[in-house]
Short mmCIF file of C-alpha atoms in Angstrom, two decimals:
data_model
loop_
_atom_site.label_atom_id
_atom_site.label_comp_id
_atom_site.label_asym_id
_atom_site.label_seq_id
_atom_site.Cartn_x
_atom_site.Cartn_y
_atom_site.Cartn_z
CA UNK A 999 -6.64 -3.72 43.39
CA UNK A 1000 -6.10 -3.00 39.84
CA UNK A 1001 -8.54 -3.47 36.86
CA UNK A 1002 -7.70 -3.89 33.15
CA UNK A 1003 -9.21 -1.80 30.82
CA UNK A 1004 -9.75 -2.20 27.13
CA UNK A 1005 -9.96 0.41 24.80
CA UNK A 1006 -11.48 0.30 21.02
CA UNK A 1007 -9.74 3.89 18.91
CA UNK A 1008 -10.57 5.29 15.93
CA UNK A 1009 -8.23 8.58 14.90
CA UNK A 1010 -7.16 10.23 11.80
CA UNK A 1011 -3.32 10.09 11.84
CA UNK A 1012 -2.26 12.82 9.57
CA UNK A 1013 -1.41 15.13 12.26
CA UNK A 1014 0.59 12.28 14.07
CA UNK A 1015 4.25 10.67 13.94
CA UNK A 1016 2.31 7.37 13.92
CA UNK A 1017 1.15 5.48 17.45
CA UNK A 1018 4.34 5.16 19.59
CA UNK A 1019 5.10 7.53 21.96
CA UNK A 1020 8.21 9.44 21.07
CA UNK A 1021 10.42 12.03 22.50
CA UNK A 1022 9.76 14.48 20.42
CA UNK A 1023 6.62 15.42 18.03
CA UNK A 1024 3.00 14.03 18.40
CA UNK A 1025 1.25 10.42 18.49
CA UNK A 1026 -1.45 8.59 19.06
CA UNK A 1027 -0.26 6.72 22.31
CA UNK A 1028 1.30 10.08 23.95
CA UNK A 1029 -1.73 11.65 23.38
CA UNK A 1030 -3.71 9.02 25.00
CA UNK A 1031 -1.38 8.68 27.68
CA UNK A 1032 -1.32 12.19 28.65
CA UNK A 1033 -5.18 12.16 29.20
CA UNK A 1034 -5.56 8.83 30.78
CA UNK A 1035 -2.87 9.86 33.64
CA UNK A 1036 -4.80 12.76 34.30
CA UNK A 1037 -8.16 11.20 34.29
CA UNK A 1038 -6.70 8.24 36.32
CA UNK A 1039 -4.63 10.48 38.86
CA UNK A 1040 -1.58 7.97 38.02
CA UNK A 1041 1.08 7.42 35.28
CA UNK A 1042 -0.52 5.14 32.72
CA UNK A 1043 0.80 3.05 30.19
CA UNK A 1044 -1.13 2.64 27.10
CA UNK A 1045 -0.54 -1.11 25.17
CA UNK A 1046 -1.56 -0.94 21.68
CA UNK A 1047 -2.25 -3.67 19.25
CA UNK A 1048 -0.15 -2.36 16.57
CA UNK A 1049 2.26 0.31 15.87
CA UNK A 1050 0.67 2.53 13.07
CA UNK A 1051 3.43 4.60 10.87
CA UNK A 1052 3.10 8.36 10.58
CA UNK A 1053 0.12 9.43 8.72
CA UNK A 1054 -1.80 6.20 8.74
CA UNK A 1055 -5.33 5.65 10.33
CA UNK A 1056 -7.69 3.50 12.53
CA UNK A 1057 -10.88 2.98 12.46
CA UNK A 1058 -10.60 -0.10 15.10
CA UNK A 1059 -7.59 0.05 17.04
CA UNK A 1060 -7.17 -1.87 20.44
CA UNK A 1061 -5.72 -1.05 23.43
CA UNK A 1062 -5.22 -1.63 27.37
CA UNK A 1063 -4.44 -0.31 30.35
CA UNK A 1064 -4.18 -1.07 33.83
CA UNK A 1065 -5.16 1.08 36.54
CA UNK A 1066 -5.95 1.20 40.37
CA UNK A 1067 -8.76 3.76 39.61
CA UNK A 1068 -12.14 3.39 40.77
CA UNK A 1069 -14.07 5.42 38.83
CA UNK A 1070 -16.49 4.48 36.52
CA UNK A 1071 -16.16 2.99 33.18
CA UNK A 1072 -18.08 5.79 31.32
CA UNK A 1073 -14.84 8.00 32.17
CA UNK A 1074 -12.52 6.25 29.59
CA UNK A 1075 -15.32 6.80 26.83
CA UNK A 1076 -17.14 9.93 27.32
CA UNK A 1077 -14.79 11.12 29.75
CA UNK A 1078 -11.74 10.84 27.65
CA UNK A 1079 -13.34 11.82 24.52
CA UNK A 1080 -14.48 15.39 26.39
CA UNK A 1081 -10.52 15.44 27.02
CA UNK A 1082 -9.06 14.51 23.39
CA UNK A 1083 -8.41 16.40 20.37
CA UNK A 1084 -11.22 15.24 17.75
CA UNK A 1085 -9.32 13.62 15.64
CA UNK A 1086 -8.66 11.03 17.89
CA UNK A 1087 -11.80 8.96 19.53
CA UNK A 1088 -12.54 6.43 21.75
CA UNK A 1089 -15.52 4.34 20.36
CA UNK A 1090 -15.91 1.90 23.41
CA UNK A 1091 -13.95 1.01 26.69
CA UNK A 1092 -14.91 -2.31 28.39
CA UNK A 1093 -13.37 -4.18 31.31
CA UNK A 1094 -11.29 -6.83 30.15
CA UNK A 1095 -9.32 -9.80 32.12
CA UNK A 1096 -6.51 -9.47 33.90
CA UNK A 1097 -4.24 -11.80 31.13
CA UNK A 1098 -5.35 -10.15 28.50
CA UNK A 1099 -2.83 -7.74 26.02
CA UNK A 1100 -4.20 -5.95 23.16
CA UNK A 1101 -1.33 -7.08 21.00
CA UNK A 1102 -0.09 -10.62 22.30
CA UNK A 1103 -4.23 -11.86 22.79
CA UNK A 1104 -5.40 -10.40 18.91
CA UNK A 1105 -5.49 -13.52 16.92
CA UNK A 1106 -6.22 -11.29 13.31
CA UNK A 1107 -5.95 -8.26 12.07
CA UNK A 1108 -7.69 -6.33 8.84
CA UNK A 1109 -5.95 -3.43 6.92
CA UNK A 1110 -7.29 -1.46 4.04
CA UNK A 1111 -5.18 0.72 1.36
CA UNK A 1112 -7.68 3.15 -0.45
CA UNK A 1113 -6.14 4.25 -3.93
CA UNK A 1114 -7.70 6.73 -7.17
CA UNK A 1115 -6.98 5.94 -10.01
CA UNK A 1116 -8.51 9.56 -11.63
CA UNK A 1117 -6.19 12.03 -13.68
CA UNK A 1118 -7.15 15.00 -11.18
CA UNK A 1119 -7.31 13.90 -7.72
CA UNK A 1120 -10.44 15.58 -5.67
CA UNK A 1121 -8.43 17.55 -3.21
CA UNK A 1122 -11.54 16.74 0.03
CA UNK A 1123 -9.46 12.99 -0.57
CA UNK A 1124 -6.07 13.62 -0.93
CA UNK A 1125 -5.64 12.93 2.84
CA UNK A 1126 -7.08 9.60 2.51
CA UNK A 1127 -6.68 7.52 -0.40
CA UNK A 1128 -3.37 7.38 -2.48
CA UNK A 1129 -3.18 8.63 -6.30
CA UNK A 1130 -1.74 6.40 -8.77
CA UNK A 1131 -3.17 8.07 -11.99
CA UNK A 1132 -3.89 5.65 -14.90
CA UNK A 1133 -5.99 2.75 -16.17
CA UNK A 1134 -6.27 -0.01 -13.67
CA UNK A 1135 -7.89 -3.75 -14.16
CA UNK A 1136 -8.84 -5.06 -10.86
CA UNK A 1137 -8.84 -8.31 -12.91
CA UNK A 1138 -5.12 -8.52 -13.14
CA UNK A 1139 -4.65 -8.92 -9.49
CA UNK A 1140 -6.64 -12.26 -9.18
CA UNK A 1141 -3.41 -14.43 -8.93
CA UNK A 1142 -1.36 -12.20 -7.26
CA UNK A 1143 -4.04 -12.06 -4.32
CA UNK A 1144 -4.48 -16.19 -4.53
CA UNK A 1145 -0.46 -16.31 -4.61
CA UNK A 1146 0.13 -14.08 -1.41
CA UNK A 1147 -2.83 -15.89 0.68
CA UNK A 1148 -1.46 -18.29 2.73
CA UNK A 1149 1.62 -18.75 4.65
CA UNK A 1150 4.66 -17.22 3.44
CA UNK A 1151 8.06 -15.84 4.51
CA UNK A 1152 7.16 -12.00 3.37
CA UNK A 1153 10.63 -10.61 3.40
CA UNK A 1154 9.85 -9.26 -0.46
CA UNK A 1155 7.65 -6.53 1.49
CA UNK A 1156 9.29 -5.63 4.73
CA UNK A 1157 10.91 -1.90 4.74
CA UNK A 1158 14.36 -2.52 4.91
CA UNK A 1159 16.51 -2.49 8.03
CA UNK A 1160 13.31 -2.24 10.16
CA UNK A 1161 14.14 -6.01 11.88
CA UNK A 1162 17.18 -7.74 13.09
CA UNK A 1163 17.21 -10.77 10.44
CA UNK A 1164 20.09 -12.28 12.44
CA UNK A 1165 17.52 -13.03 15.16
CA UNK A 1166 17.68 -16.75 16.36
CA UNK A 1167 14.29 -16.06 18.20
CA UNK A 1168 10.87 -15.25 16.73
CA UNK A 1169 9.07 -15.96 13.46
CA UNK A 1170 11.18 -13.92 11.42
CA UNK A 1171 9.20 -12.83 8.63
CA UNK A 1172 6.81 -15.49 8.25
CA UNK A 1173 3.12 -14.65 8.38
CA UNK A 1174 -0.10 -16.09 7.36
CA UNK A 1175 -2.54 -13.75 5.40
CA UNK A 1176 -6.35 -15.04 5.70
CA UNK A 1177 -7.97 -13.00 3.11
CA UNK A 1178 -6.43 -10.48 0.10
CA UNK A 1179 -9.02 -8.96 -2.21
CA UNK A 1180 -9.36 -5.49 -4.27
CA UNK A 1181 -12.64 -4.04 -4.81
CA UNK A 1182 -13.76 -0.62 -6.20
CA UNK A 1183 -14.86 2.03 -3.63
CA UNK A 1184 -17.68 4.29 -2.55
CA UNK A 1185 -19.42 3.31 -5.96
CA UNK A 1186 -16.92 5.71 -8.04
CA UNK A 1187 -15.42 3.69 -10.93
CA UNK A 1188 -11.66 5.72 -10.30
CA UNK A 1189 -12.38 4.30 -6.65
CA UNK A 1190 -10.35 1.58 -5.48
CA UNK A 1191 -9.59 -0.37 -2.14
CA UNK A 1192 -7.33 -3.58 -1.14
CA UNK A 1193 -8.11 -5.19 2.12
CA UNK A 1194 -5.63 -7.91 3.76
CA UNK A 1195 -6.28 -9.50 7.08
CA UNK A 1196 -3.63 -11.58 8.27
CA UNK A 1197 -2.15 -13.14 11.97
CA UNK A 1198 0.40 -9.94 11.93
CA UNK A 1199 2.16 -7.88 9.34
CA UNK A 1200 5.93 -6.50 9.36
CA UNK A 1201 7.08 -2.82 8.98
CA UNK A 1202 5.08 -1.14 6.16
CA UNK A 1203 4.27 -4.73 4.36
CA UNK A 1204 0.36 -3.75 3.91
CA UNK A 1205 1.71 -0.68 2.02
CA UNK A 1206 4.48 -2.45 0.13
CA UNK A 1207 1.92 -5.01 -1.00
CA UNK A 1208 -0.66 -2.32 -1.89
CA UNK A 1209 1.91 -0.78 -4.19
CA UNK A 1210 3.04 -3.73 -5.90
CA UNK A 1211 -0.47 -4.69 -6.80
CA UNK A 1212 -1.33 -1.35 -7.62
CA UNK A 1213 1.45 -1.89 -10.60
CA UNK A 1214 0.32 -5.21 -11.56
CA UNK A 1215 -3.26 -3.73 -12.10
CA UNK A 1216 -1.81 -0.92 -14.12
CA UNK A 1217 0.42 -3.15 -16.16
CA UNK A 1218 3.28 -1.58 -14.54
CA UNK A 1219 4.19 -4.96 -13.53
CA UNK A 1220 3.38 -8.54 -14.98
CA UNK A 1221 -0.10 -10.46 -13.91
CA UNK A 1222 2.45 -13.04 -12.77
CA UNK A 1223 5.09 -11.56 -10.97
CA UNK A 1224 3.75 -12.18 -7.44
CA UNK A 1225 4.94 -15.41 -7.02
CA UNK A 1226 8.74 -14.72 -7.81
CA UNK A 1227 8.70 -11.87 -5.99
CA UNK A 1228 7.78 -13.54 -2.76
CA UNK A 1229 9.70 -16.47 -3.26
CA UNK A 1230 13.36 -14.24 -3.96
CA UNK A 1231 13.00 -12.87 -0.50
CA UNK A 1232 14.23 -9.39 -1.53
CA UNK A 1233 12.89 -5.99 -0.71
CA UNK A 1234 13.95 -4.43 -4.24
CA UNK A 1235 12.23 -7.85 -6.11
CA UNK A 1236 8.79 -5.55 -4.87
CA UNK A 1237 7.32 -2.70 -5.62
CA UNK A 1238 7.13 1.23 -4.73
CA UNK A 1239 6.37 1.53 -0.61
CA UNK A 1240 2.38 3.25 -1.34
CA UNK A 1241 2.17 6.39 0.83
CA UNK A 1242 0.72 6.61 4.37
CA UNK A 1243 -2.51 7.93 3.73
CA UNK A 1244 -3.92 5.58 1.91
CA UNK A 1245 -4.07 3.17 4.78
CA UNK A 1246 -6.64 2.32 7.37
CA UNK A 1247 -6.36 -0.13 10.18
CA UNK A 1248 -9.84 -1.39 10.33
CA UNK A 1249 -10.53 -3.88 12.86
CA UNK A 1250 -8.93 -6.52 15.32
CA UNK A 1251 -10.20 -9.94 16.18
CA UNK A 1252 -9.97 -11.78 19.64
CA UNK A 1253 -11.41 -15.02 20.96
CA UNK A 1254 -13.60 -15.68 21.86
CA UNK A 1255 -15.69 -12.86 21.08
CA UNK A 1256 -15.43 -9.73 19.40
CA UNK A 1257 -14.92 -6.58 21.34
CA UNK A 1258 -18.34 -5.17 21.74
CA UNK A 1259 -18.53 -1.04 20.94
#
């Protein structure tokens, strides 16, 4: 009889062509999926709750398997972690039931974009937090974050070509973001962070909105411009795409409880 197990991940993606497994070149499920079917003795497929890009990072991704295995749960934490490289890490592993799916059960998820603002960047950072030299008012962003919370059709901030937009089926690219705010940073004044948690996001959106409210708050941009950028619908209405390494995927939430590390 088979038994699904749920996974919570934490990994530094700069060494990784994002989550999903491809045929060539390194990633976070094809890592995972290479250890699991030799701890498990079977071919296992990992389900993830997201697909993170190349050179993005987790510090709470979720994921599940199924497996016929009878051997104890501690395998899939310290077990697997004895068997990973250490930039990937797996901070829990729990039963979970046999309906549940790590993408299709999550009900929100949280991103952060970490961004300096400083004329030198420190180089111990440059792997994880964006530079965008210049002055920046946090206070500039205030209706831009009120604008884009809420439900909206986010085509402004989808990368291009990434979805079929002739699709009859599906929510095209309407999502509903529960929270936007930007706040400064491990204390450092050049410090900066914008966290979004929404019911899903499309194809580099979080970083697309990170970079056009990085502009607004450097008066790249006007204080205003949120709203008829969302409402034209068009990918060149927004701003730059910020880079990969800025961005963290920080936590997923299921009902009814949390998952419990």
């Amino acid at each position: 009889m088979s038994r699904v197990i749920r996974l919570l991940i934490a990994y530094d993606g700069g060494n990784y062509l994002g989550w999903q497994r491809q045929l060539q070149g390194r990633t976070i499920q094809g890592e995972l999926e290479k250890r699991l079917t030799a701890l498990c003795g079977q071919v296992i497929t990992l389900h993830g709750a997201g697909r993170t890009d190349t050179g993005v990072h987790a510090l709470g991704m979720v994921a599940h398997f199924r497996t016929a295995t009878t051997i104890p749960l501690v395998a899939f934490f310290k077990g697997l972690n004895s068997m990973l490289p250490g930039d990937i890490r797996i901070l829990a592993a729990e039963p979970a039931p046999s309906d549940f799916h790590s993408r299709f059960s999550a009900l929100a998820k949280t991103y952060r974009y970490d961004f300096f603002t400083g004329a030198v960047m420190p180089p111990c950072q440059r792997q994880y937090r964006a530079h965008f030299p210049g002055p920046f008012d946090p206070h500039r962003l205030h209706s831009a974050l009120q604008t884009i919370t809420g439900t909206h059709d986010f085509s402004s901030f989808e990368r291009a070509g990434s979805r079929d937009k002739n699709a009859l089926s599906g929510r095209g690219a309407v999502r509903t973001l529960f929270a936007a705010r930007c706040f400064p940073n491990l204390g450092q004044e050049e410090c900066w962070s914008i966290r979004v948690t929404g019911d899903g996001f499309l194809r580099q959106m979080v970083r697309i909105l990170a970079g056009t409210l990085i502009t607004i708050g450097q008066e790249k941009t006007a204080a205003n411009a949120m709203a008829g950028i969302l409402a034209a619908r068009d990918r060149t209405r927004a701003g730059l795409t910020a880079p990969a390494c800025g961005l963290f995927l920080e936590q997923i939430a299921y009902s009814p409880r949390p998952f419990q590390p």
